[in-house]
């Protein structure tokens, strides 16, 4: 934009330090802003409305302390990013280093350095999920499997980094914020509160958003700072996150630790699960929900699709000197699925059973649904056994076992792994209320507007960031209105134009936005039929809409003509007939706790025991997301999710050293799976419609990521089943894999 200025941030090099002073060279005074210069802003209070939750407000720029490497300390403004970065290099930040704690277990020990002085220890929140009689199970169960499991820290790696551009529009007298966000309306609320502006003076525009994977669901301090600077400086201000900043200080995810015991009988029936779940949530709570969703979702989804009625899980969300935690595709559930599915396989090994048979023995049956789990989730509809059998056939288990028995000429070990998940999607009011959320995303809304030529605008409260919603939402409207898709335009993202909505996360869009669009279209249809019937001198009840025409027995009129009359020739309509062809609707599904899609992943690997290299030979997914609106997009969602899950299983990690330095801050160190690492993933679907949604659709956006880590690691474990080697940590890097073989004294031939 003309006159736009660019921002570069000065960031902390220490994981934990007292901020003693900031020195700016005299020539750059006025170009460098610190917390002291950002007056009149209100740090947002993040987290649930829960007294037990300890608050950790995230200052836009550090005040008296820094608590992770990469935390922003000052913002430098110049005509170009390069100049701003040069200025940032001249700023001297005086920091007095403090002891840092990076490990969640260590952070809970007595004497651990405290992140937030007013807290008694480093726990944001402790929780529990319990049901049944675990003491009795503990006493009587014939088999007990105890394991410690870890899913390490990742970033969201969307192709396009964050971006924010803010300016004051003097004509409209409002602050305009272009923001790469998944939730424009929530962001507007946050910016307005932060800046102390009425919401009508803040307009957020999310243009095309190049991926988010959950990471762009919450605004981060750098974005708030840019908005504050635009007000202060009176010119457009922009910051575009570079990849290193993404690794350092965008939201982080996963970082789960499980210490679990699974109890079973000798036939492989699971009797109960107990233990501890720790989530390492980093230094601050991001607005609005804070980091608590991870632990609670992990605990409540741990029983997955299994008939486990005794449960005793304790959770702790822990503060450490790492970057703050946000949401990443799957939230909590990839870790939970990894933990329970690894235990299921370890149980099978213990009992000398085929892992698939243990799953067969424990799945909730279709006839038992709706089924209330021990964690108080309602598995609504589904046939879990059916997808399991499909996956077994797709991967050809018999043939893989034969190949495994024959052995490989090159000495590599073959393994096959399965995982199964049930994924809560499209959750509404009840679920958010259960979490004491300060923003309860219980519904979404849409406006359908027919223009004078009969073409259609969908204004959706939802936000698209790569899931193909332009296509699927238009498909729904085209079907409901009986018009061609080419006559429909879908608009998202501009809070000045679109109706209120909560944005895209939690695989909710097709359920909520799809439902709202269907509802609005059905109302609009009624209006069109009424006008069409009048123009045809017929009864609305005897009209139909077919291929863009209103048809009454043997006569018809084009919808475009109906639209023209409705807009421009109201004298042709009877007095009082509503002519405005625009309808808004909001929608929440009948089951506000969410509907559960599900799937089975099956992976075949060849592992080189000398180098620890894992090659994925085959990968199959059998899944059910209810009615599919666009099977091609659903396949894309599953395959993309699996690719990310393979990343979790084998490659992606932000490791920190003992002093709290992150040791992967470029793609040189942070590996993501690329084409050679991802096999041709085969996907098949069964369709068991939900009863609580408009078309029987369930969400699908996250399932791929949830099932994959467990299936891949189970496949590796299967390859070395006889050795007793333990593979309980992701990513299973060659180093970790070889170390596990060494510990099990696996003999290399
Ligand atoms: N769909 C369908 N039939 C169904 C279910 C879904 O045709 N029964 C289609 C939908 O119309 C939509 C897509 O599949 O186009 C995903 O739908 P849904 O499950 O409703 O998920 P959301 O649209 O709410 O997307 C969010 C979800 C999440 S939570 C993350 S994170 C995520 C994801 O989806 N981030 C993504 N997929 C992503 N895909 C891309 N390319 N980029 C991201 O950042």
Coordinates of C-alpha atoms in Angstrom, one line a residue, residues 15-572:
X15 CA 14.8 -19.1 27.1
X16 CA 14.3 -17.3 30.4
X17 CA 15.7 -14.0 31.5
X18 CA 15.0 -10.8 33.3
X19 CA 14.6 -7.9 30.9
X20 CA 16.9 -5.2 32.3
X21 CA 17.0 -2.7 29.5
X22 CA 16.8 -2.0 25.8
X23 CA 19.2 0.4 24.1
X24 CA 18.3 1.9 20.7
X25 CA 21.0 3.8 18.8
X26 CA 20.0 7.6 18.7
X27 CA 19.5 7.6 14.9
X28 CA 16.8 5.0 15.2
X29 CA 14.8 6.5 18.0
X30 CA 11.2 6.7 16.8
X31 CA 11.7 3.6 14.7
X32 CA 11.8 1.1 17.6
X33 CA 8.9 0.3 19.8
X34 CA 8.9 -1.6 23.1
X35 CA 6.2 -2.5 25.6
X36 CA 6.6 0.9 27.2
X37 CA 5.7 2.6 23.9
X38 CA 2.6 0.5 23.4
X39 CA 0.4 2.4 25.8
X40 CA -3.4 2.0 25.8
X41 CA -3.4 -1.6 24.9
X42 CA -5.2 -4.3 26.9
X43 CA -3.5 -7.7 27.1
X44 CA -6.1 -10.3 26.5
X45 CA -6.9 -12.7 29.3
X46 CA -6.7 -16.1 27.7
X47 CA -8.0 -19.4 28.9
X48 CA -11.2 -21.0 30.1
X49 CA -13.5 -19.4 32.6
X50 CA -12.3 -21.7 35.3
X51 CA -10.9 -20.7 38.7
X52 CA -8.5 -23.6 38.7
X53 CA -6.8 -22.4 35.5
X54 CA -3.8 -20.3 36.2
X55 CA -3.5 -17.2 34.0
X56 CA -0.4 -16.5 31.9
X57 CA -1.2 -13.4 29.8
X58 CA 1.0 -13.1 26.8
X59 CA 2.3 -9.5 26.5
X60 CA 2.5 -8.2 23.0
X61 CA 6.1 -7.2 23.6
X62 CA 8.1 -8.5 26.6
X63 CA 7.8 -6.4 29.8
X64 CA 10.0 -7.4 32.7
X65 CA 10.9 -11.0 31.6
X66 CA 11.3 -13.2 28.6
X67 CA 10.1 -16.8 28.9
X68 CA 11.1 -18.5 25.6
X69 CA 13.6 -18.1 22.8
X70 CA 12.0 -16.1 20.1
X71 CA 9.7 -14.0 22.3
X72 CA 9.3 -10.6 20.8
X73 CA 10.9 -7.8 22.8
X74 CA 10.8 -4.8 20.4
X75 CA 9.3 -3.9 17.0
X76 CA 11.3 -2.0 14.5
X77 CA 9.6 -0.1 11.7
X78 CA 11.1 1.0 8.4
X79 CA 10.2 1.5 4.8
X80 CA 11.3 -2.0 3.9
X81 CA 11.6 -5.3 5.8
X82 CA 15.3 -5.3 5.0
X83 CA 15.8 -1.9 6.6
X84 CA 13.7 -2.9 9.6
X85 CA 15.8 -6.0 10.1
X86 CA 19.0 -3.9 9.9
X87 CA 17.5 -1.6 12.6
X88 CA 16.6 -4.7 14.7
X89 CA 20.3 -5.8 14.5
X90 CA 21.4 -2.5 16.2
X91 CA 19.0 -2.8 19.1
X92 CA 20.7 -4.0 22.3
X93 CA 18.6 -6.0 24.7
X94 CA 20.1 -6.4 28.2
X95 CA 18.9 -9.7 29.6
X96 CA 19.9 -11.4 32.8
X97 CA 19.7 -15.1 32.2
X98 CA 17.6 -17.1 34.6
X99 CA 17.5 -20.9 34.9
X100 CA 15.1 -22.4 32.3
X101 CA 13.0 -25.5 32.4
X102 CA 12.1 -27.3 29.1
X103 CA 10.9 -30.7 30.1
X104 CA 7.3 -31.1 31.4
X105 CA 8.2 -33.7 34.0
X106 CA 11.1 -31.6 35.3
X107 CA 8.9 -28.5 35.4
X108 CA 6.6 -30.3 37.9
X109 CA 9.4 -31.3 40.2
X110 CA 9.9 -29.6 43.6
X111 CA 12.4 -26.8 43.2
X112 CA 11.9 -26.4 39.4
X113 CA 12.4 -22.8 38.3
X114 CA 9.0 -21.2 38.1
X115 CA 7.7 -19.6 35.0
X116 CA 5.1 -17.4 36.6
X117 CA 6.0 -16.2 40.1
X118 CA 2.5 -16.0 41.5
X119 CA 1.8 -19.7 40.7
X120 CA 2.6 -22.3 43.3
X121 CA 4.1 -24.6 40.6
X122 CA 4.3 -24.8 36.8
X123 CA 0.8 -26.3 36.2
X124 CA -1.7 -24.3 34.2
X125 CA -4.4 -26.8 35.0
X126 CA -4.8 -30.2 36.5
X127 CA -7.7 -32.4 35.4
X128 CA -9.0 -35.9 35.5
X129 CA -11.3 -38.2 33.5
X130 CA -12.5 -41.1 35.5
X131 CA -15.2 -43.7 35.3
X132 CA -15.9 -47.2 36.5
X133 CA -14.1 -49.1 39.2
X134 CA -10.4 -48.9 38.4
X135 CA -9.3 -50.2 41.8
X136 CA -11.1 -53.5 41.2
X137 CA -9.7 -53.8 37.7
X138 CA -6.2 -53.1 39.1
X139 CA -6.6 -55.9 41.6
X140 CA -8.2 -58.5 39.3
X141 CA -7.0 -58.0 35.7
X142 CA -4.9 -60.9 34.5
X143 CA -2.8 -58.7 32.1
X144 CA -1.3 -55.3 32.7
X145 CA 0.7 -53.4 30.0
X146 CA 2.5 -50.2 31.3
X147 CA 4.3 -47.9 28.9
X148 CA 5.7 -44.4 28.8
X149 CA 5.0 -42.7 25.5
X150 CA 5.9 -39.4 24.0
X151 CA 4.8 -37.3 21.0
X152 CA 7.3 -34.5 20.5
X153 CA 6.8 -30.9 19.7
X154 CA 5.9 -29.7 16.2
X155 CA 5.0 -26.6 14.2
X156 CA 2.1 -26.3 11.8
X157 CA 4.2 -25.7 8.6
X158 CA 1.4 -24.2 6.5
X159 CA 2.9 -23.2 3.1
X160 CA 2.1 -19.5 3.6
X161 CA 3.4 -17.9 6.8
X162 CA 1.4 -15.5 8.9
X163 CA 0.7 -12.1 7.5
X164 CA -0.9 -8.9 8.8
X165 CA -1.4 -5.5 7.2
X166 CA -3.2 -2.8 9.2
X167 CA -4.2 0.8 8.4
X168 CA -6.7 3.3 9.4
X169 CA -9.4 3.9 6.7
X170 CA -10.1 7.6 7.2
X171 CA -13.1 7.6 5.0
X172 CA -14.9 4.8 6.8
X173 CA -13.3 5.8 10.1
X174 CA -12.2 2.2 10.9
X175 CA -9.1 0.1 11.4
X176 CA -8.7 -2.3 8.5
X177 CA -6.7 -5.4 9.3
X178 CA -5.8 -7.8 6.5
X179 CA -5.0 -11.0 8.3
X180 CA -4.1 -14.5 7.4
X181 CA -6.5 -16.1 9.8
X182 CA -8.9 -19.0 10.1
X183 CA -11.4 -17.0 12.3
X184 CA -11.9 -13.4 11.1
X185 CA -14.8 -12.5 13.5
X186 CA -13.1 -13.9 16.6
X187 CA -9.9 -12.0 15.5
X188 CA -11.9 -8.8 15.1
X189 CA -13.3 -9.2 18.7
X190 CA -9.7 -9.8 19.9
X191 CA -8.2 -6.8 18.1
X192 CA -11.1 -4.5 19.3
X193 CA -10.6 -5.5 22.9
X194 CA -6.8 -5.3 22.7
X195 CA -7.0 -1.8 21.2
X196 CA -10.0 -0.6 23.2
X197 CA -12.0 0.2 20.0
X198 CA -15.6 -0.6 19.4
X199 CA -16.0 -3.6 17.2
X200 CA -17.7 -1.5 14.5
X201 CA -14.4 0.3 14.1
X202 CA -12.4 -2.8 13.4
X203 CA -12.7 -4.7 10.1
X204 CA -10.8 -7.9 9.6
X205 CA -10.3 -9.1 6.0
X206 CA -9.0 -12.6 5.5
X207 CA -8.0 -12.9 1.9
X208 CA -7.0 -16.2 0.4
X209 CA -5.3 -18.0 3.2
X210 CA -2.5 -20.3 2.2
X211 CA -3.1 -23.0 4.8
X212 CA -3.4 -22.9 8.6
X213 CA -3.8 -26.4 10.0
X214 CA -5.1 -24.8 13.2
X215 CA -2.1 -22.5 13.6
X216 CA -4.0 -19.4 12.3
X217 CA -6.9 -20.0 14.5
X218 CA -5.6 -17.7 17.2
X219 CA -4.0 -14.3 16.8
X220 CA -0.5 -14.0 18.1
X221 CA 1.1 -10.9 19.8
X222 CA 3.1 -9.8 16.7
X223 CA -0.3 -9.4 14.9
X224 CA -1.7 -7.3 17.7
X225 CA 1.5 -5.1 17.8
X226 CA 1.1 -4.4 14.0
X227 CA -2.4 -3.2 14.6
X228 CA -1.3 -1.0 17.5
X229 CA 1.5 0.5 15.4
X230 CA -0.9 1.3 12.5
X231 CA -2.9 3.4 15.0
X232 CA 0.1 5.0 16.5
X233 CA 1.9 5.8 13.3
X234 CA -1.1 6.7 11.2
X235 CA 0.1 4.7 8.1
X236 CA -0.3 1.2 6.8
X237 CA 2.0 -1.2 8.7
X238 CA 2.8 -4.8 7.7
X239 CA 4.5 -7.8 9.1
X240 CA 5.0 -11.1 7.2
X241 CA 6.3 -14.0 9.2
X242 CA 9.4 -15.6 7.8
X243 CA 10.0 -19.3 8.1
X244 CA 12.5 -18.9 10.9
X245 CA 10.0 -16.9 12.9
X246 CA 7.4 -19.6 12.2
X247 CA 9.7 -22.2 13.8
X248 CA 10.6 -20.0 16.7
X249 CA 7.5 -18.2 17.8
X250 CA 4.4 -19.1 15.8
X251 CA 2.3 -21.6 17.7
X252 CA 3.7 -25.0 18.6
X253 CA 1.8 -28.2 19.0
X254 CA 1.8 -31.8 20.3
X255 CA 4.5 -32.3 23.0
X256 CA 2.5 -34.9 24.9
X257 CA 3.8 -37.4 27.5
X258 CA 1.8 -40.4 28.6
X259 CA 2.5 -42.8 31.4
X260 CA -0.3 -45.4 31.1
X261 CA -1.3 -48.8 32.2
X262 CA -3.8 -50.9 30.2
X263 CA -5.5 -53.8 31.9
X264 CA -6.9 -56.8 29.9
X265 CA -8.1 -60.4 30.2
X266 CA -6.2 -63.2 28.4
X267 CA -8.6 -63.1 25.4
X268 CA -7.4 -59.6 24.7
X269 CA -10.5 -57.8 26.0
X270 CA -9.5 -54.4 27.5
X271 CA -10.8 -53.9 31.0
X272 CA -9.5 -50.5 31.8
X273 CA -6.8 -47.8 31.3
X274 CA -5.2 -45.6 33.9
X275 CA -2.3 -43.1 34.1
X276 CA -1.1 -39.7 33.5
X277 CA -1.1 -37.4 30.6
X278 CA 1.2 -34.3 30.5
X279 CA 1.0 -31.6 27.9
X280 CA 4.0 -29.3 27.6
X281 CA 2.2 -26.1 26.8
X282 CA 5.1 -23.6 26.8
X283 CA 5.3 -20.2 28.4
X284 CA 2.1 -18.3 27.8
X285 CA -1.6 -18.9 27.1
X286 CA -2.8 -17.8 23.7
X287 CA -6.1 -16.0 23.4
X288 CA -8.9 -17.1 23.4
X289 CA -8.8 -20.7 24.7
X290 CA -5.3 -21.0 26.1
X291 CA -3.6 -24.4 25.9
X292 CA -6.0 -26.6 27.8
X293 CA -7.8 -28.3 24.9
X294 CA -4.8 -30.6 24.3
X295 CA -4.9 -32.5 27.6
X296 CA -8.6 -32.6 27.9
X297 CA -9.1 -33.8 24.3
X298 CA -6.3 -36.4 24.7
X299 CA -7.9 -37.8 27.9
X300 CA -11.4 -37.8 26.7
X301 CA -10.6 -39.4 23.3
X302 CA -8.2 -41.9 24.7
X303 CA -10.7 -44.8 24.7
X304 CA -11.3 -44.1 21.0
X305 CA -13.7 -46.5 19.4
X306 CA -13.2 -49.2 22.1
X307 CA -15.5 -50.5 24.7
X308 CA -13.4 -49.4 27.6
X309 CA -15.6 -48.7 30.6
X310 CA -13.0 -48.3 33.3
X311 CA -10.9 -45.2 33.0
X312 CA -8.8 -43.2 35.4
X313 CA -6.7 -40.5 33.7
X314 CA -5.0 -37.6 35.3
X315 CA -3.9 -34.6 33.1
X316 CA -1.6 -31.7 33.7
X317 CA -1.0 -28.9 31.3
X318 CA 2.5 -27.7 32.1
X319 CA 4.2 -24.3 31.6
X320 CA 7.8 -24.5 30.4
X321 CA 10.3 -22.1 28.7
X322 CA 9.2 -23.2 25.2
X323 CA 7.0 -21.3 22.7
X324 CA 3.3 -21.2 23.5
X325 CA 1.1 -24.0 22.3
X326 CA -1.8 -23.5 19.9
X327 CA -3.9 -25.8 17.8
X328 CA -2.6 -28.2 15.1
X329 CA -4.7 -30.5 13.0
X330 CA -6.1 -33.2 15.3
X331 CA -5.6 -31.3 18.6
X332 CA -4.9 -33.8 21.3
X333 CA -6.1 -36.8 19.4
X334 CA -3.1 -37.8 17.4
X335 CA -1.3 -38.2 20.7
X336 CA -4.2 -40.1 22.3
X337 CA -4.6 -42.4 19.3
X338 CA -0.8 -43.0 19.3
X339 CA -0.9 -43.9 23.0
X340 CA -3.9 -46.2 23.0
X341 CA -3.0 -47.9 19.7
X342 CA 0.6 -48.6 20.8
X343 CA -0.8 -50.1 24.0
X344 CA -3.2 -52.3 22.0
X345 CA -0.3 -53.7 19.9
X346 CA 1.8 -54.2 23.0
X347 CA -1.1 -56.2 24.5
X348 CA -1.3 -58.3 21.4
X349 CA 2.4 -59.1 21.6
X350 CA 2.0 -60.0 25.2
X351 CA -0.8 -62.4 24.5
X352 CA 0.7 -63.7 21.2
X353 CA -2.2 -62.4 19.3
X354 CA -2.6 -60.8 15.9
X355 CA -3.1 -57.0 16.7
X356 CA -6.1 -56.8 14.4
X357 CA -7.8 -59.5 16.5
X358 CA -7.4 -57.5 19.7
X359 CA -9.1 -54.6 17.9
X360 CA -11.9 -56.9 16.7
X361 CA -12.5 -58.0 20.3
X362 CA -12.9 -54.5 21.7
X363 CA -14.6 -52.3 19.1
X364 CA -18.0 -50.8 20.0
X365 CA -20.6 -52.5 17.9
X366 CA -23.0 -50.7 15.5
X367 CA -25.9 -52.2 17.5
X368 CA -24.6 -50.5 20.7
X369 CA -24.8 -47.0 19.2
X370 CA -25.3 -44.3 20.3
X371 CA -22.7 -45.4 22.8
X372 CA -21.6 -43.3 25.8
X373 CA -17.9 -43.8 26.4
X374 CA -16.3 -43.9 29.8
X375 CA -15.1 -40.3 29.0
X376 CA -18.7 -39.2 28.5
X377 CA -18.5 -38.9 24.7
X378 CA -21.4 -40.1 22.6
X379 CA -20.3 -42.2 19.6
X380 CA -23.3 -41.5 17.4
X381 CA -23.3 -43.8 14.4
X382 CA -20.9 -46.1 12.7
X383 CA -19.7 -49.6 11.9
X384 CA -16.1 -49.7 13.2
X385 CA -15.7 -53.4 12.4
X386 CA -16.6 -52.9 8.8
X387 CA -13.8 -50.3 8.2
X388 CA -11.4 -52.5 10.0
X389 CA -12.1 -55.5 7.7
X390 CA -11.8 -53.2 4.7
X391 CA -8.4 -52.0 5.8
X392 CA -7.3 -55.6 6.5
X393 CA -8.3 -56.6 2.9
X394 CA -6.8 -53.4 1.4
X395 CA -3.4 -54.0 2.9
X396 CA -3.7 -57.8 2.3
X397 CA -2.6 -58.8 5.8
X398 CA -2.2 -62.5 4.9
X399 CA 0.2 -61.6 2.0
X400 CA 2.2 -59.2 4.2
X401 CA 2.6 -61.8 6.9
X402 CA 3.8 -64.3 4.3
X403 CA 6.3 -61.8 3.0
X404 CA 7.4 -61.0 6.5
X405 CA 8.0 -64.7 7.3
X406 CA 10.0 -65.2 4.1
X407 CA 12.4 -62.4 4.9
X408 CA 13.9 -59.8 2.6
X409 CA 16.9 -60.4 0.5
X410 CA 18.4 -57.1 1.6
X411 CA 18.0 -57.8 5.3
X412 CA 15.4 -55.2 5.9
X413 CA 12.6 -56.0 8.2
X414 CA 8.9 -55.9 7.1
X415 CA 6.3 -54.7 9.5
X416 CA 2.5 -54.0 9.3
X417 CA 0.7 -51.6 11.6
X418 CA -2.9 -50.7 12.1
X419 CA -4.6 -47.9 14.0
X420 CA -8.2 -47.0 14.5
X421 CA -9.7 -43.7 15.6
X422 CA -13.1 -42.2 16.2
X423 CA -12.9 -38.4 15.7
X424 CA -15.3 -36.0 17.3
X425 CA -16.1 -33.5 14.6
X426 CA -18.4 -30.5 14.3
X427 CA -18.9 -30.0 18.1
X428 CA -21.2 -27.3 19.2
X429 CA -22.5 -25.6 22.3
X430 CA -22.4 -28.5 24.7
X431 CA -18.8 -29.3 24.0
X432 CA -17.6 -25.8 24.3
X433 CA -19.6 -25.2 27.5
X434 CA -18.0 -28.4 28.9
X435 CA -14.6 -26.8 28.3
X436 CA -15.7 -23.5 30.1
X437 CA -14.7 -21.7 26.9
X438 CA -14.9 -17.9 27.0
X439 CA -15.9 -18.1 23.3
X440 CA -18.5 -20.9 22.7
X441 CA -18.5 -21.6 19.0
X442 CA -21.9 -23.2 19.0
X443 CA -23.2 -22.3 15.6
X444 CA -22.3 -20.8 12.3
X445 CA -24.2 -18.7 9.8
X446 CA -24.6 -17.9 6.1
X447 CA -26.5 -15.5 3.9
X448 CA -27.8 -16.5 0.4
X449 CA -28.4 -13.6 -1.9
X450 CA -29.9 -14.1 -5.4
X451 CA -29.0 -11.2 -7.7
X452 CA -31.4 -9.7 -10.4
X453 CA -30.0 -12.0 -13.1
X454 CA -30.6 -15.1 -11.0
X455 CA -26.9 -15.7 -10.1
X456 CA -26.2 -16.3 -6.4
X457 CA -23.9 -15.0 -3.7
X458 CA -23.1 -17.2 -0.7
X459 CA -21.8 -15.0 2.1
X460 CA -20.4 -17.5 4.6
X461 CA -19.4 -16.9 8.2
X462 CA -16.9 -19.7 7.9
X463 CA -13.4 -19.2 6.6
X464 CA -11.6 -21.3 4.0
X465 CA -7.9 -21.9 4.2
X466 CA -7.4 -24.7 1.7
X467 CA -10.1 -27.3 2.3
X468 CA -12.0 -26.6 -0.9
X469 CA -15.0 -25.0 0.8
X470 CA -15.7 -22.7 -2.3
X471 CA -16.5 -25.9 -4.1
X472 CA -18.4 -27.8 -1.5
X473 CA -20.5 -24.9 -0.2
X474 CA -21.4 -24.0 -3.8
X475 CA -22.3 -27.7 -4.4
X476 CA -24.7 -27.5 -1.5
X477 CA -26.3 -24.3 -2.7
X478 CA -26.5 -25.5 -6.3
X479 CA -28.3 -28.6 -5.2
X480 CA -30.7 -26.9 -2.8
X481 CA -31.6 -24.1 -5.2
X482 CA -31.6 -26.1 -8.4
X483 CA -29.1 -23.8 -10.1
X484 CA -25.8 -24.5 -11.9
X485 CA -22.7 -24.2 -9.8
X486 CA -21.2 -21.8 -12.3
X487 CA -23.8 -19.2 -11.3
X488 CA -22.7 -19.2 -7.6
X489 CA -20.0 -17.1 -6.0
X490 CA -18.8 -17.9 -2.5
X491 CA -17.5 -15.1 -0.3
X492 CA -15.7 -15.5 3.0
X493 CA -13.4 -13.5 5.3
X494 CA -14.5 -9.9 5.3
X495 CA -16.2 -9.0 8.6
X496 CA -17.8 -6.0 7.0
X497 CA -19.6 -8.3 4.4
X498 CA -20.2 -11.7 5.9
X499 CA -22.5 -12.8 8.6
X500 CA -21.1 -13.7 12.0
X501 CA -19.3 -17.0 12.3
X502 CA -16.6 -18.7 14.3
X503 CA -14.3 -19.8 11.5
X504 CA -12.7 -23.0 10.5
X505 CA -11.3 -25.5 13.0
X506 CA -12.4 -28.8 14.6
X507 CA -13.6 -30.2 11.3
X508 CA -16.7 -28.2 11.7
X509 CA -17.1 -26.3 8.4
X510 CA -19.1 -28.7 6.3
X511 CA -21.4 -29.5 9.2
X512 CA -22.0 -25.9 10.4
X513 CA -21.6 -23.8 7.3
X514 CA -23.1 -26.6 5.1
X515 CA -26.1 -26.7 7.4
X516 CA -26.6 -23.0 7.5
X517 CA -26.4 -22.7 3.7
X518 CA -28.9 -25.5 3.3
X519 CA -31.3 -23.9 5.8
X520 CA -31.0 -20.5 4.1
X521 CA -31.4 -22.0 0.6
X522 CA -34.5 -23.8 1.6
X523 CA -36.1 -20.6 2.8
X524 CA -35.0 -18.8 -0.4
X525 CA -36.4 -21.6 -2.5
X526 CA -39.8 -21.1 -0.8
X527 CA -39.7 -17.4 -1.8
X528 CA -38.7 -18.2 -5.4
X529 CA -41.4 -20.8 -5.7
X530 CA -44.0 -18.4 -4.3
X531 CA -43.1 -15.6 -6.8
X532 CA -42.7 -18.1 -9.6
X533 CA -46.1 -19.6 -8.8
X534 CA -47.7 -16.2 -8.9
X535 CA -46.2 -15.3 -12.2
X536 CA -47.4 -18.7 -13.6
X537 CA -50.8 -18.2 -12.0
X538 CA -50.3 -21.5 -10.1
X539 CA -50.2 -22.7 -6.6
X540 CA -46.7 -22.7 -4.9
X541 CA -47.4 -26.2 -3.6
X542 CA -47.6 -27.4 -7.2
X543 CA -44.4 -25.9 -8.3
X544 CA -40.9 -27.4 -8.4
X545 CA -37.5 -26.0 -9.1
X546 CA -35.6 -27.9 -11.8
X547 CA -32.4 -26.8 -13.6
X548 CA -32.8 -23.1 -13.0
X549 CA -36.6 -23.1 -13.8
X550 CA -39.7 -22.8 -11.7
X551 CA -42.0 -25.5 -13.1
X552 CA -45.7 -25.7 -12.5
X553 CA -47.3 -28.6 -14.3
X554 CA -46.8 -27.9 -18.0
X555 CA -45.5 -24.4 -17.8
X556 CA -42.3 -22.9 -16.5
X557 CA -40.4 -19.7 -15.9
X558 CA -36.7 -19.1 -15.6
X559 CA -35.4 -18.4 -12.2
X560 CA -33.5 -15.4 -13.7
X561 CA -36.9 -14.0 -14.7
X562 CA -38.3 -14.5 -11.2
X563 CA -35.2 -12.7 -9.8
X564 CA -35.6 -9.8 -12.3
X565 CA -39.3 -9.3 -11.4
X566 CA -38.5 -9.6 -7.6
X567 CA -35.9 -7.0 -7.8
X568 CA -37.1 -4.5 -10.5
X569 CA -40.8 -5.1 -11.1
X570 CA -42.5 -5.4 -7.7
X571 CA -45.8 -4.1 -9.2
X572 CA -46.2 -7.6 -10.8

